PDB file of C-alpha atoms in Angstrom:
ATOM      1  CA  MET R   1      15.300 -96.517   7.430  1.00 77.00           C
ATOM      2  CA  PRO R   2      13.964 -99.225   5.091  1.00 89.00           C
ATOM      3  CA  SER R   3      13.615-102.733   6.476  1.00 96.00           C
ATOM      4  CA  HIS R   4      13.265-106.093   4.767  1.00 98.00           C
ATOM      5  CA  PHE R   5       9.538-105.843   5.444  1.00 98.00           C
ATOM      6  CA  SER R   6       9.089-102.314   4.039  1.00 98.00           C
ATOM      7  CA  THR R   7      11.064-103.442   0.987  1.00 99.00           C
ATOM      8  CA  ILE R   8       7.947-105.400  -0.053  1.00 99.00           C
ATOM      9  CA  GLY R   9       5.440-102.816   1.159  1.00 98.00           C
ATOM     10  CA  ILE R  10       4.935-103.982   4.760  1.00 98.00           C
ATOM     11  CA  PRO R  11       5.816-101.304   7.332  1.00 94.00           C
ATOM     12  CA  VAL R  12       6.854-102.931  10.625  1.00 93.00           C
ATOM     13  CA  THR R  13       8.094-100.506  13.285  1.00 90.00           C
ATOM     14  CA  SER R  14       7.165-102.288  16.512  1.00 91.00           C
ATOM     15  CA  GLU R  15       6.670-105.713  18.031  1.00 90.00           C
ATOM     16  CA  GLN R  16       2.905-105.182  17.841  1.00 92.00           C
ATOM     17  CA  ASP R  17       3.164-104.440  14.100  1.00 92.00           C
ATOM     18  CA  PHE R  18       5.072-107.706  13.739  1.00 91.00           C
ATOM     19  CA  ILE R  19       2.352-109.661  15.585  1.00 91.00           C
ATOM     20  CA  ASP R  20      -0.494-107.950  13.717  1.00 94.00           C
ATOM     21  CA  ILE R  21       0.959-108.577  10.269  1.00 94.00           C
ATOM     22  CA  GLY R  22       1.673-112.188  11.207  1.00 93.00           C
ATOM     23  CA  GLN R  23      -1.920-112.738  12.268  1.00 94.00           C
ATOM     24  CA  ARG R  24      -3.298-111.131   9.103  1.00 95.00           C
ATOM     25  CA  ALA R  25      -0.996-113.143   6.859  1.00 97.00           C
ATOM     26  CA  ALA R  26      -1.685-116.416   8.677  1.00 95.00           C
ATOM     27  CA  ARG R  27      -5.402-116.186   7.921  1.00 96.00           C
ATOM     28  CA  LEU R  28      -4.603-116.103   4.184  1.00 96.00           C
ATOM     29  CA  ALA R  29      -1.599-118.404   4.160  1.00 98.00           C
ATOM     30  CA  GLU R  30      -0.971-121.945   2.987  1.00 98.00           C
ATOM     31  CA  ARG R  31       0.269-124.353   5.675  1.00 98.00           C
ATOM     32  CA  HIS R  32       3.293-126.607   5.128  1.00 98.00           C
ATOM     33  CA  LYS R  33       3.990-129.189   7.848  1.00 98.00           C
ATOM     34  CA  VAL R  34       7.702-129.852   8.428  1.00 98.00           C
ATOM     35  CA  GLN R  35       9.892-131.415  11.055  1.00 95.00           C
ATOM     36  CA  ASN R  36       9.964-129.246  14.200  1.00 94.00           C
ATOM     37  CA  GLY R  37       6.855-127.301  13.235  1.00 97.00           C
ATOM     38  CA  ALA R  38       5.217-125.730  10.213  1.00 98.00           C
ATOM     39  CA  TYR R  39       5.525-122.917   7.718  1.00 98.00           C
ATOM     40  CA  TYR R  40       2.599-120.693   6.775  1.00 98.00           C
ATOM     41  CA  CYS R  41       3.242-119.045   3.404  1.00 98.00           C
ATOM     42  CA  TRP R  42       1.346-115.928   2.356  1.00 98.00           C
ATOM     43  CA  GLN R  43       1.956-114.583  -1.142  1.00 98.00           C
ATOM     44  CA  ASP R  44       0.097-112.134  -3.358  1.00 97.00           C
ATOM     45  CA  GLU R  45       0.008-111.235  -7.043  1.00 97.00           C
ATOM     46  CA  SER R  46       2.781-108.664  -6.618  1.00 98.00           C
ATOM     47  CA  GLY R  47       5.222-111.416  -5.652  1.00 98.00           C
ATOM     48  CA  ALA R  48       5.503-110.195  -2.056  1.00 99.00           C
ATOM     49  CA  ALA R  49       5.570-113.103   0.381  1.00 98.00           C
ATOM     50  CA  LEU R  50       5.825-113.869   4.083  1.00 98.00           C
ATOM     51  CA  TRP R  51       6.986-117.199   5.464  1.00 99.00           C
ATOM     52  CA  LEU R  52       5.709-117.597   9.005  1.00 98.00           C
ATOM     53  CA  GLN R  53       7.400-120.145  11.275  1.00 98.00           C
ATOM     54  CA  LEU R  54       5.453-122.040  13.929  1.00 97.00           C
ATOM     55  CA  ASP R  55       6.933-124.495  16.391  1.00 97.00           C
ATOM     56  CA  GLU R  56       5.473-127.900  17.278  1.00 96.00           C
ATOM     57  CA  ASN R  57       3.038-126.176  19.667  1.00 96.00           C
ATOM     58  CA  ASP R  58       1.803-123.856  16.901  1.00 93.00           C
ATOM     59  CA  GLN R  59       3.509-120.864  18.500  1.00 94.00           C
ATOM     60  CA  LEU R  60       4.891-118.207  16.166  1.00 94.00           C
ATOM     61  CA  ILE R  61       8.707-118.198  16.320  1.00 95.00           C
ATOM     62  CA  GLY R  62       9.606-116.126  13.276  1.00 95.00           C
ATOM     63  CA  ILE R  63       8.578-114.422  10.040  1.00 96.00           C
ATOM     64  CA  ASN R  64      10.793-114.122   6.983  1.00 98.00           C
ATOM     65  CA  PRO R  65       9.858-111.735   4.164  1.00 98.00           C
ATOM     66  CA  HIS R  66      10.502-112.963   0.647  1.00 99.00           C
ATOM     67  CA  PHE R  67       9.811-112.052  -2.973  1.00 99.00           C
ATOM     68  CA  HIS R  68       8.673-114.701  -5.413  1.00 98.00           C
ATOM     69  CA  GLY R  69       9.877-113.574  -8.831  1.00 96.00           C
ATOM     70  CA  GLN R  70      10.693-115.216 -12.145  1.00 91.00           C
ATOM     71  CA  ALA R  71      14.491-114.903 -12.283  1.00 92.00           C
ATOM     72  CA  LEU R  72      16.290-118.266 -12.334  1.00 93.00           C
ATOM     73  CA  PHE R  73      19.808-118.680 -10.962  1.00 93.00           C
ATOM     74  CA  GLN R  74      22.001-121.769 -11.347  1.00 95.00           C
ATOM     75  CA  VAL R  75      23.947-122.677  -8.200  1.00 97.00           C
ATOM     76  CA  ALA R  76      26.221-125.443  -6.975  1.00 96.00           C
ATOM     77  CA  ILE R  77      25.278-125.682  -3.296  1.00 97.00           C
ATOM     78  CA  LEU R  78      28.095-126.649  -0.947  1.00 96.00           C
ATOM     79  CA  THR R  79      27.013-126.494   2.692  1.00 96.00           C
ATOM     80  CA  PRO R  80      24.099-125.364   4.844  1.00 96.00           C
ATOM     81  CA  ILE R  81      24.862-122.567   7.292  1.00 96.00           C
ATOM     82  CA  LYS R  82      23.572-122.246  10.835  1.00 92.00           C
ATOM     83  CA  ARG R  83      23.857-119.019  12.811  1.00 94.00           C
ATOM     84  CA  PRO R  84      23.694-118.728  16.615  1.00 92.00           C
ATOM     85  CA  HIS R  85      20.324-116.995  16.692  1.00 91.00           C
ATOM     86  CA  ASP R  86      18.602-118.978  13.926  1.00 94.00           C
ATOM     87  CA  SER R  87      15.320-120.702  14.647  1.00 95.00           C
ATOM     88  CA  PRO R  88      15.000-124.415  13.767  1.00 94.00           C
ATOM     89  CA  LEU R  89      13.139-123.354  10.600  1.00 98.00           C
ATOM     90  CA  ASP R  90      15.607-120.739   9.365  1.00 98.00           C
ATOM     91  CA  GLY R  91      17.982-121.715   6.594  1.00 96.00           C
ATOM     92  CA  ALA R  92      20.981-120.505   4.608  1.00 98.00           C
ATOM     93  CA  ILE R  93      23.252-122.131   2.037  1.00 98.00           C
ATOM     94  CA  ARG R  94      26.724-121.404   0.707  1.00 98.00           C
ATOM     95  CA  GLY R  95      27.231-122.045  -2.998  1.00 97.00           C
ATOM     96  CA  TRP R  96      28.836-121.057  -6.279  1.00 98.00           C
ATOM     97  CA  ALA R  97      26.960-119.213  -9.010  1.00 97.00           C
ATOM     98  CA  ASN R  98      26.898-121.377 -12.137  1.00 97.00           C
ATOM     99  CA  GLY R  99      28.917-124.090 -10.454  1.00 94.00           C
ATOM    100  CA  THR R 100      28.368-127.764 -11.200  1.00 90.00           C
ATOM    101  CA  ALA R 101      28.038-130.874  -9.054  1.00 83.00           C
ATOM    102  CA  ALA R 102      31.215-132.215 -10.698  1.00 86.00           C
ATOM    103  CA  ALA R 103      33.192-129.076  -9.785  1.00 87.00           C
ATOM    104  CA  PRO R 104      31.172-127.456  -6.980  1.00 84.00           C
ATOM    105  CA  ASP R 105      34.026-125.258  -5.719  1.00 88.00           C
ATOM    106  CA  SER R 106      34.194-123.273  -8.935  1.00 92.00           C
ATOM    107  CA  GLY R 107      31.934-121.036 -10.973  1.00 95.00           C
ATOM    108  CA  ASP R 108      31.399-117.297 -11.377  1.00 97.00           C
ATOM    109  CA  PHE R 109      31.653-116.482  -7.646  1.00 97.00           C
ATOM    110  CA  PRO R 110      30.855-117.940  -4.211  1.00 98.00           C
ATOM    111  CA  PHE R 111      27.979-116.465  -2.193  1.00 98.00           C
ATOM    112  CA  VAL R 112      25.443-117.180   0.532  1.00 98.00           C
ATOM    113  CA  PHE R 113      21.671-116.927   0.266  1.00 99.00           C
ATOM    114  CA  ASP R 114      18.984-117.340   2.914  1.00 99.00           C
ATOM    115  CA  LEU R 115      15.994-119.633   2.359  1.00 98.00           C
ATOM    116  CA  PRO R 116      12.631-118.989   4.033  1.00 98.00           C
ATOM    117  CA  ASN R 117      11.591-122.647   3.650  1.00 98.00           C
ATOM    118  CA  LEU R 118      14.692-124.839   3.820  1.00 97.00           C
ATOM    119  CA  ALA R 119      12.948-127.386   6.066  1.00 97.00           C
ATOM    120  CA  LEU R 120      10.681-128.260   3.116  1.00 98.00           C
ATOM    121  CA  HIS R 121      13.702-129.990   1.555  1.00 97.00           C
ATOM    122  CA  PRO R 122      14.907-132.653   4.016  1.00 94.00           C
ATOM    123  CA  GLU R 123      16.125-134.749   1.078  1.00 92.00           C
ATOM    124  CA  LEU R 124      18.640-132.093   0.012  1.00 94.00           C
ATOM    125  CA  HIS R 125      22.236-133.296  -0.198  1.00 93.00           C
ATOM    126  CA  TYR R 126      25.516-131.476  -0.695  1.00 95.00           C
ATOM    127  CA  PRO R 127      27.187-130.751  -3.018  1.00 95.00           C
ATOM    128  CA  ALA R 128      24.503-130.535  -5.687  1.00 95.00           C
ATOM    129  CA  GLN R 129      23.624-128.468  -8.715  1.00 95.00           C
ATOM    130  CA  VAL R 130      20.267-126.704  -8.305  1.00 96.00           C
ATOM    131  CA  THR R 131      18.140-123.958  -9.796  1.00 97.00           C
ATOM    132  CA  ILE R 132      16.851-121.254  -7.468  1.00 97.00           C
ATOM    133  CA  ARG R 133      14.657-118.192  -7.712  1.00 96.00           C
ATOM    134  CA  LEU R 134      16.881-115.477  -6.244  1.00 97.00           C
ATOM    135  CA  ALA R 135      15.647-112.138  -4.944  1.00 98.00           C
ATOM    136  CA  ALA R 136      17.706-109.226  -3.651  1.00 99.00           C
ATOM    137  CA  PHE R 137      16.269-106.826  -1.054  1.00 99.00           C
ATOM    138  CA  ALA R 138      17.939-103.418  -1.407  1.00 99.00           C
ATOM    139  CA  HIS R 139      19.752-101.910   1.571  1.00 98.00           C
ATOM    140  CA  GLU R 140      21.332 -99.159  -0.539  1.00 97.00           C
ATOM    141  CA  LEU R 141      20.500 -98.367  -4.144  1.00 98.00           C
ATOM    142  CA  THR R 142      21.675 -96.020  -6.895  1.00 96.00           C
ATOM    143  CA  LEU R 143      20.136 -95.859 -10.370  1.00 97.00           C
ATOM    144  CA  TYR R 144      21.834 -94.687 -13.578  1.00 96.00           C
ATOM    145  CA  GLU R 145      19.934 -93.843 -16.742  1.00 96.00           C
ATOM    146  CA  SER R 146      22.616 -95.276 -19.025  1.00 95.00           C
ATOM    147  CA  ALA R 147      25.923 -97.098 -19.171  1.00 92.00           C
ATOM    148  CA  ALA R 148      27.590 -93.746 -19.862  1.00 93.00           C
ATOM    149  CA  ALA R 149      26.080 -92.212 -16.715  1.00 93.00           C
ATOM    150  CA  PHE R 150      27.359 -95.176 -14.729  1.00 93.00           C
ATOM    151  CA  ALA R 151      30.849 -94.949 -16.227  1.00 90.00           C
ATOM    152  CA  ASN R 152      31.014 -91.213 -15.455  1.00 90.00           C
ATOM    153  CA  ARG R 153      29.574 -91.413 -11.925  1.00 86.00           C
ATOM    154  CA  PRO R 154      31.367 -89.107  -9.497  1.00 81.00           C
ATOM    155  CA  ASP R 155      33.598 -90.605  -6.804  1.00 72.00           C
ATOM    156  CA  PRO R 156      32.584 -94.267  -7.119  1.00 68.00           C
ATOM    157  CA  ARG R 157      33.190 -96.333  -3.979  1.00 67.00           C
ATOM    158  CA  LEU R 158      34.658 -99.106  -6.109  1.00 73.00           C
ATOM    159  CA  GLN R 159      35.688 -99.294  -9.737  1.00 81.00           C
ATOM    160  CA  LEU R 160      33.044-101.882 -10.601  1.00 89.00           C
ATOM    161  CA  ALA R 161      32.157-103.182 -14.040  1.00 92.00           C
ATOM    162  CA  ALA R 162      28.637-102.600 -15.334  1.00 94.00           C
ATOM    163  CA  GLN R 163      27.814-106.181 -14.340  1.00 96.00           C
ATOM    164  CA  ALA R 164      29.670-107.163 -11.176  1.00 96.00           C
ATOM    165  CA  PHE R 165      28.885-109.188  -8.043  1.00 98.00           C
ATOM    166  CA  ILE R 166      30.829-109.008  -4.771  1.00 97.00           C
ATOM    167  CA  PRO R 167      29.692-111.465  -2.055  1.00 98.00           C
ATOM    168  CA  THR R 168      30.278-109.097   0.858  1.00 97.00           C
ATOM    169  CA  GLY R 169      28.571-111.476   3.283  1.00 97.00           C
ATOM    170  CA  LEU R 170      31.539-113.826   3.059  1.00 97.00           C
ATOM    171  CA  PHE R 171      33.871-111.215   4.559  1.00 95.00           C
ATOM    172  CA  THR R 172      33.192-111.651   8.273  1.00 90.00           C
ATOM    173  CA  GLU R 173      35.230-111.131  11.413  1.00 85.00           C
ATOM    174  CA  ASN R 174      35.872-113.176  14.552  1.00 82.00           C
ATOM    175  CA  ASP R 175      34.760-116.444  12.944  1.00 85.00           C
ATOM    176  CA  GLU R 176      31.211-115.174  12.523  1.00 91.00           C
ATOM    177  CA  PRO R 177      29.122-117.220  10.064  1.00 94.00           C
ATOM    178  CA  PRO R 178      28.746-115.700   6.595  1.00 97.00           C
ATOM    179  CA  ALA R 179      25.771-113.503   5.780  1.00 98.00           C
ATOM    180  CA  ALA R 180      23.447-113.500   2.781  1.00 99.00           C
ATOM    181  CA  GLN R 181      24.632-110.112   1.572  1.00 98.00           C
ATOM    182  CA  ALA R 182      26.160-108.806  -1.625  1.00 98.00           C
ATOM    183  CA  LEU R 183      27.106-105.691  -3.498  1.00 97.00           C
ATOM    184  CA  PHE R 184      26.356-105.836  -7.203  1.00 98.00           C
ATOM    185  CA  THR R 185      25.749-103.855 -10.352  1.00 97.00           C
ATOM    186  CA  GLY R 186      23.573-104.810 -13.294  1.00 98.00           C
ATOM    187  CA  THR R 187      21.405-103.770 -16.210  1.00 98.00           C
ATOM    188  CA  ILE R 188      17.699-103.086 -15.651  1.00 98.00           C
ATOM    189  CA  SER R 189      15.734-105.168 -18.169  1.00 98.00           C
ATOM    190  CA  ALA R 190      12.300-104.382 -16.652  1.00 98.00           C
ATOM    191  CA  TRP R 191      10.817-102.592 -13.660  1.00 98.00           C
ATOM    192  CA  ALA R 192       7.463-101.824 -12.060  1.00 98.00           C
ATOM    193  CA  GLN R 193       5.965-100.167  -9.031  1.00 98.00           C
ATOM    194  CA  LYS R 194       3.980-102.888  -7.326  1.00 99.00           C
ATOM    195  CA  GLN R 195       1.387-102.817  -4.551  1.00 98.00           C
ATOM    196  CA  ASN R 196       1.418-105.117  -1.565  1.00 98.00           C
ATOM    197  CA  GLY R 197      -1.944-106.880  -1.391  1.00 96.00           C
ATOM    198  CA  LEU R 198      -1.907-107.120   2.398  1.00 96.00           C
ATOM    199  CA  THR R 199      -1.197-103.463   3.151  1.00 96.00           C
ATOM    200  CA  GLY R 200      -1.836-101.531  -0.061  1.00 97.00           C
ATOM    201  CA  ARG R 201       1.652-100.017   0.215  1.00 98.00           C
ATOM    202  CA  PRO R 202       3.869 -99.629  -2.866  1.00 98.00           C
ATOM    203  CA  PHE R 203       7.314-101.036  -3.528  1.00 99.00           C
ATOM    204  CA  TYR R 204       9.624-101.247  -6.538  1.00 99.00           C
ATOM    205  CA  TRP R 205      10.603-104.346  -8.473  1.00 99.00           C
ATOM    206  CA  PHE R 206      13.455-104.630 -10.993  1.00 99.00           C
ATOM    207  CA  ALA R 207      14.550-107.443 -13.275  1.00 98.00           C
ATOM    208  CA  VAL R 208      18.337-107.124 -13.281  1.00 98.00           C
ATOM    209  CA  GLU R 209      20.974-108.837 -15.409  1.00 98.00           C
ATOM    210  CA  THR R 210      24.224-109.106 -13.503  1.00 98.00           C
ATOM    211  CA  LEU R 211      27.320-111.276 -13.401  1.00 97.00           C
ATOM    212  CA  GLY R 212      26.107-114.839 -12.942  1.00 95.00           C
ATOM    213  CA  GLY R 213      22.554-114.421 -14.182  1.00 95.00           C
ATOM    214  CA  SER R 214      19.213-112.732 -13.551  1.00 96.00           C
ATOM    215  CA  ILE R 215      18.059-111.471 -10.150  1.00 98.00           C
ATOM    216  CA  ASP R 216      14.748-110.012  -8.992  1.00 99.00           C
ATOM    217  CA  VAL R 217      15.502-106.846  -7.026  1.00 99.00           C
ATOM    218  CA  VAL R 218      12.960-105.202  -4.722  1.00 99.00           C
ATOM    219  CA  ALA R 219      13.272-101.844  -2.985  1.00 99.00           C
ATOM    220  CA  ASP R 220      11.488 -99.556  -0.556  1.00 99.00           C
ATOM    221  CA  PRO R 221      10.272 -96.433  -2.455  1.00 98.00           C
ATOM    222  CA  ALA R 222      12.447 -94.337  -0.129  1.00 98.00           C
ATOM    223  CA  LEU R 223      15.474 -95.732  -1.993  1.00 98.00           C
ATOM    224  CA  VAL R 224      14.116 -94.847  -5.459  1.00 98.00           C
ATOM    225  CA  PRO R 225      14.041 -91.023  -5.784  1.00 93.00           C
ATOM    226  CA  GLN R 226      13.871 -91.031  -9.590  1.00 94.00           C
ATOM    227  CA  GLU R 227      11.999 -92.979 -12.224  1.00 96.00           C
ATOM    228  CA  PRO R 228      14.012 -96.037 -13.315  1.00 98.00           C
ATOM    229  CA  VAL R 229      14.966 -96.529 -16.958  1.00 97.00           C
ATOM    230  CA  VAL R 230      14.922 -99.827 -18.829  1.00 98.00           C
ATOM    231  CA  GLY R 231      18.448-100.310 -20.141  1.00 98.00           C
ATOM    232  CA  GLY R 232      19.844 -98.207 -17.326  1.00 98.00           C
ATOM    233  CA  LEU R 233      22.062 -99.555 -14.574  1.00 97.00           C
ATOM    234  CA  LEU R 234      21.564-100.297 -10.931  1.00 97.00           C
ATOM    235  CA  GLU R 235      24.163-100.431  -8.148  1.00 96.00           C
ATOM    236  CA  GLY R 236      23.651-101.272  -4.494  1.00 96.00           C
ATOM    237  CA  SER R 237      24.016-103.499  -1.474  1.00 97.00           C
ATOM    238  CA  PHE R 238      21.462-106.227  -0.881  1.00 99.00           C
ATOM    239  CA  TRP R 239      20.159-109.070   1.266  1.00 99.00           C
ATOM    240  CA  LEU R 240      19.776-112.283  -0.761  1.00 99.00           C
ATOM    241  CA  THR R 241      16.873-114.685  -0.315  1.00 99.00           C
ATOM    242  CA  GLY R 242      16.047-117.645  -2.548  1.00 98.00           C
ATOM    243  CA  THR R 243      13.869-120.700  -2.941  1.00 97.00           C
ATOM    244  CA  LEU R 244      14.719-124.011  -4.589  1.00 96.00           C
ATOM    245  CA  LEU R 245      12.770-125.138  -7.654  1.00 91.00           C
TER     246      LEU R 245
END
């Protein structure tokens, strides 16, 4: 089953794999000192990235995969989110797509996105209008060669428009904090099979136009059984990760 790491061409199937990839990335990474520790950011030409988290004793406490793309997303950020098992250097924010600081509780839709480097922004205040680079890591993915193929798809789970965004991570139970997850559809404006510079493994990248704006989508090749088509449509469920400009 694809993971967030394999989605950018990094197979991690054991704790030892996790340690090994962290050590390899750390040797090539840029260090960012922050309160409570430091980030080490490794990124290659494909856009694949790893944000390593070290505590104040330089001990590894976490690694977050990320994809650094070009898609820009306008967001009114409302509140930071903390989850019970987060490290001090994890981060997540609730916001509204295309919201404004003057009316932060409105826009195209509310959603949550994770940030691999939130501690780099201690000056951040809420609410605020910001621009982010937003990437979506595919959990499930279906491709359609045209709008007609999408409209005529058999037994759709939901009657979604060709560009739709449902913030599924907001629908939690038992007062659990919201997750950075969404189901969306969109038009493929570009795509490529990329190669992770750390492992040599392939992964897919898509530039997708959806409700609210442009999103960089990445996917494990196991989720892409056919060649994508520019102008075709994409539908799936995703983990959302972003960085502030």
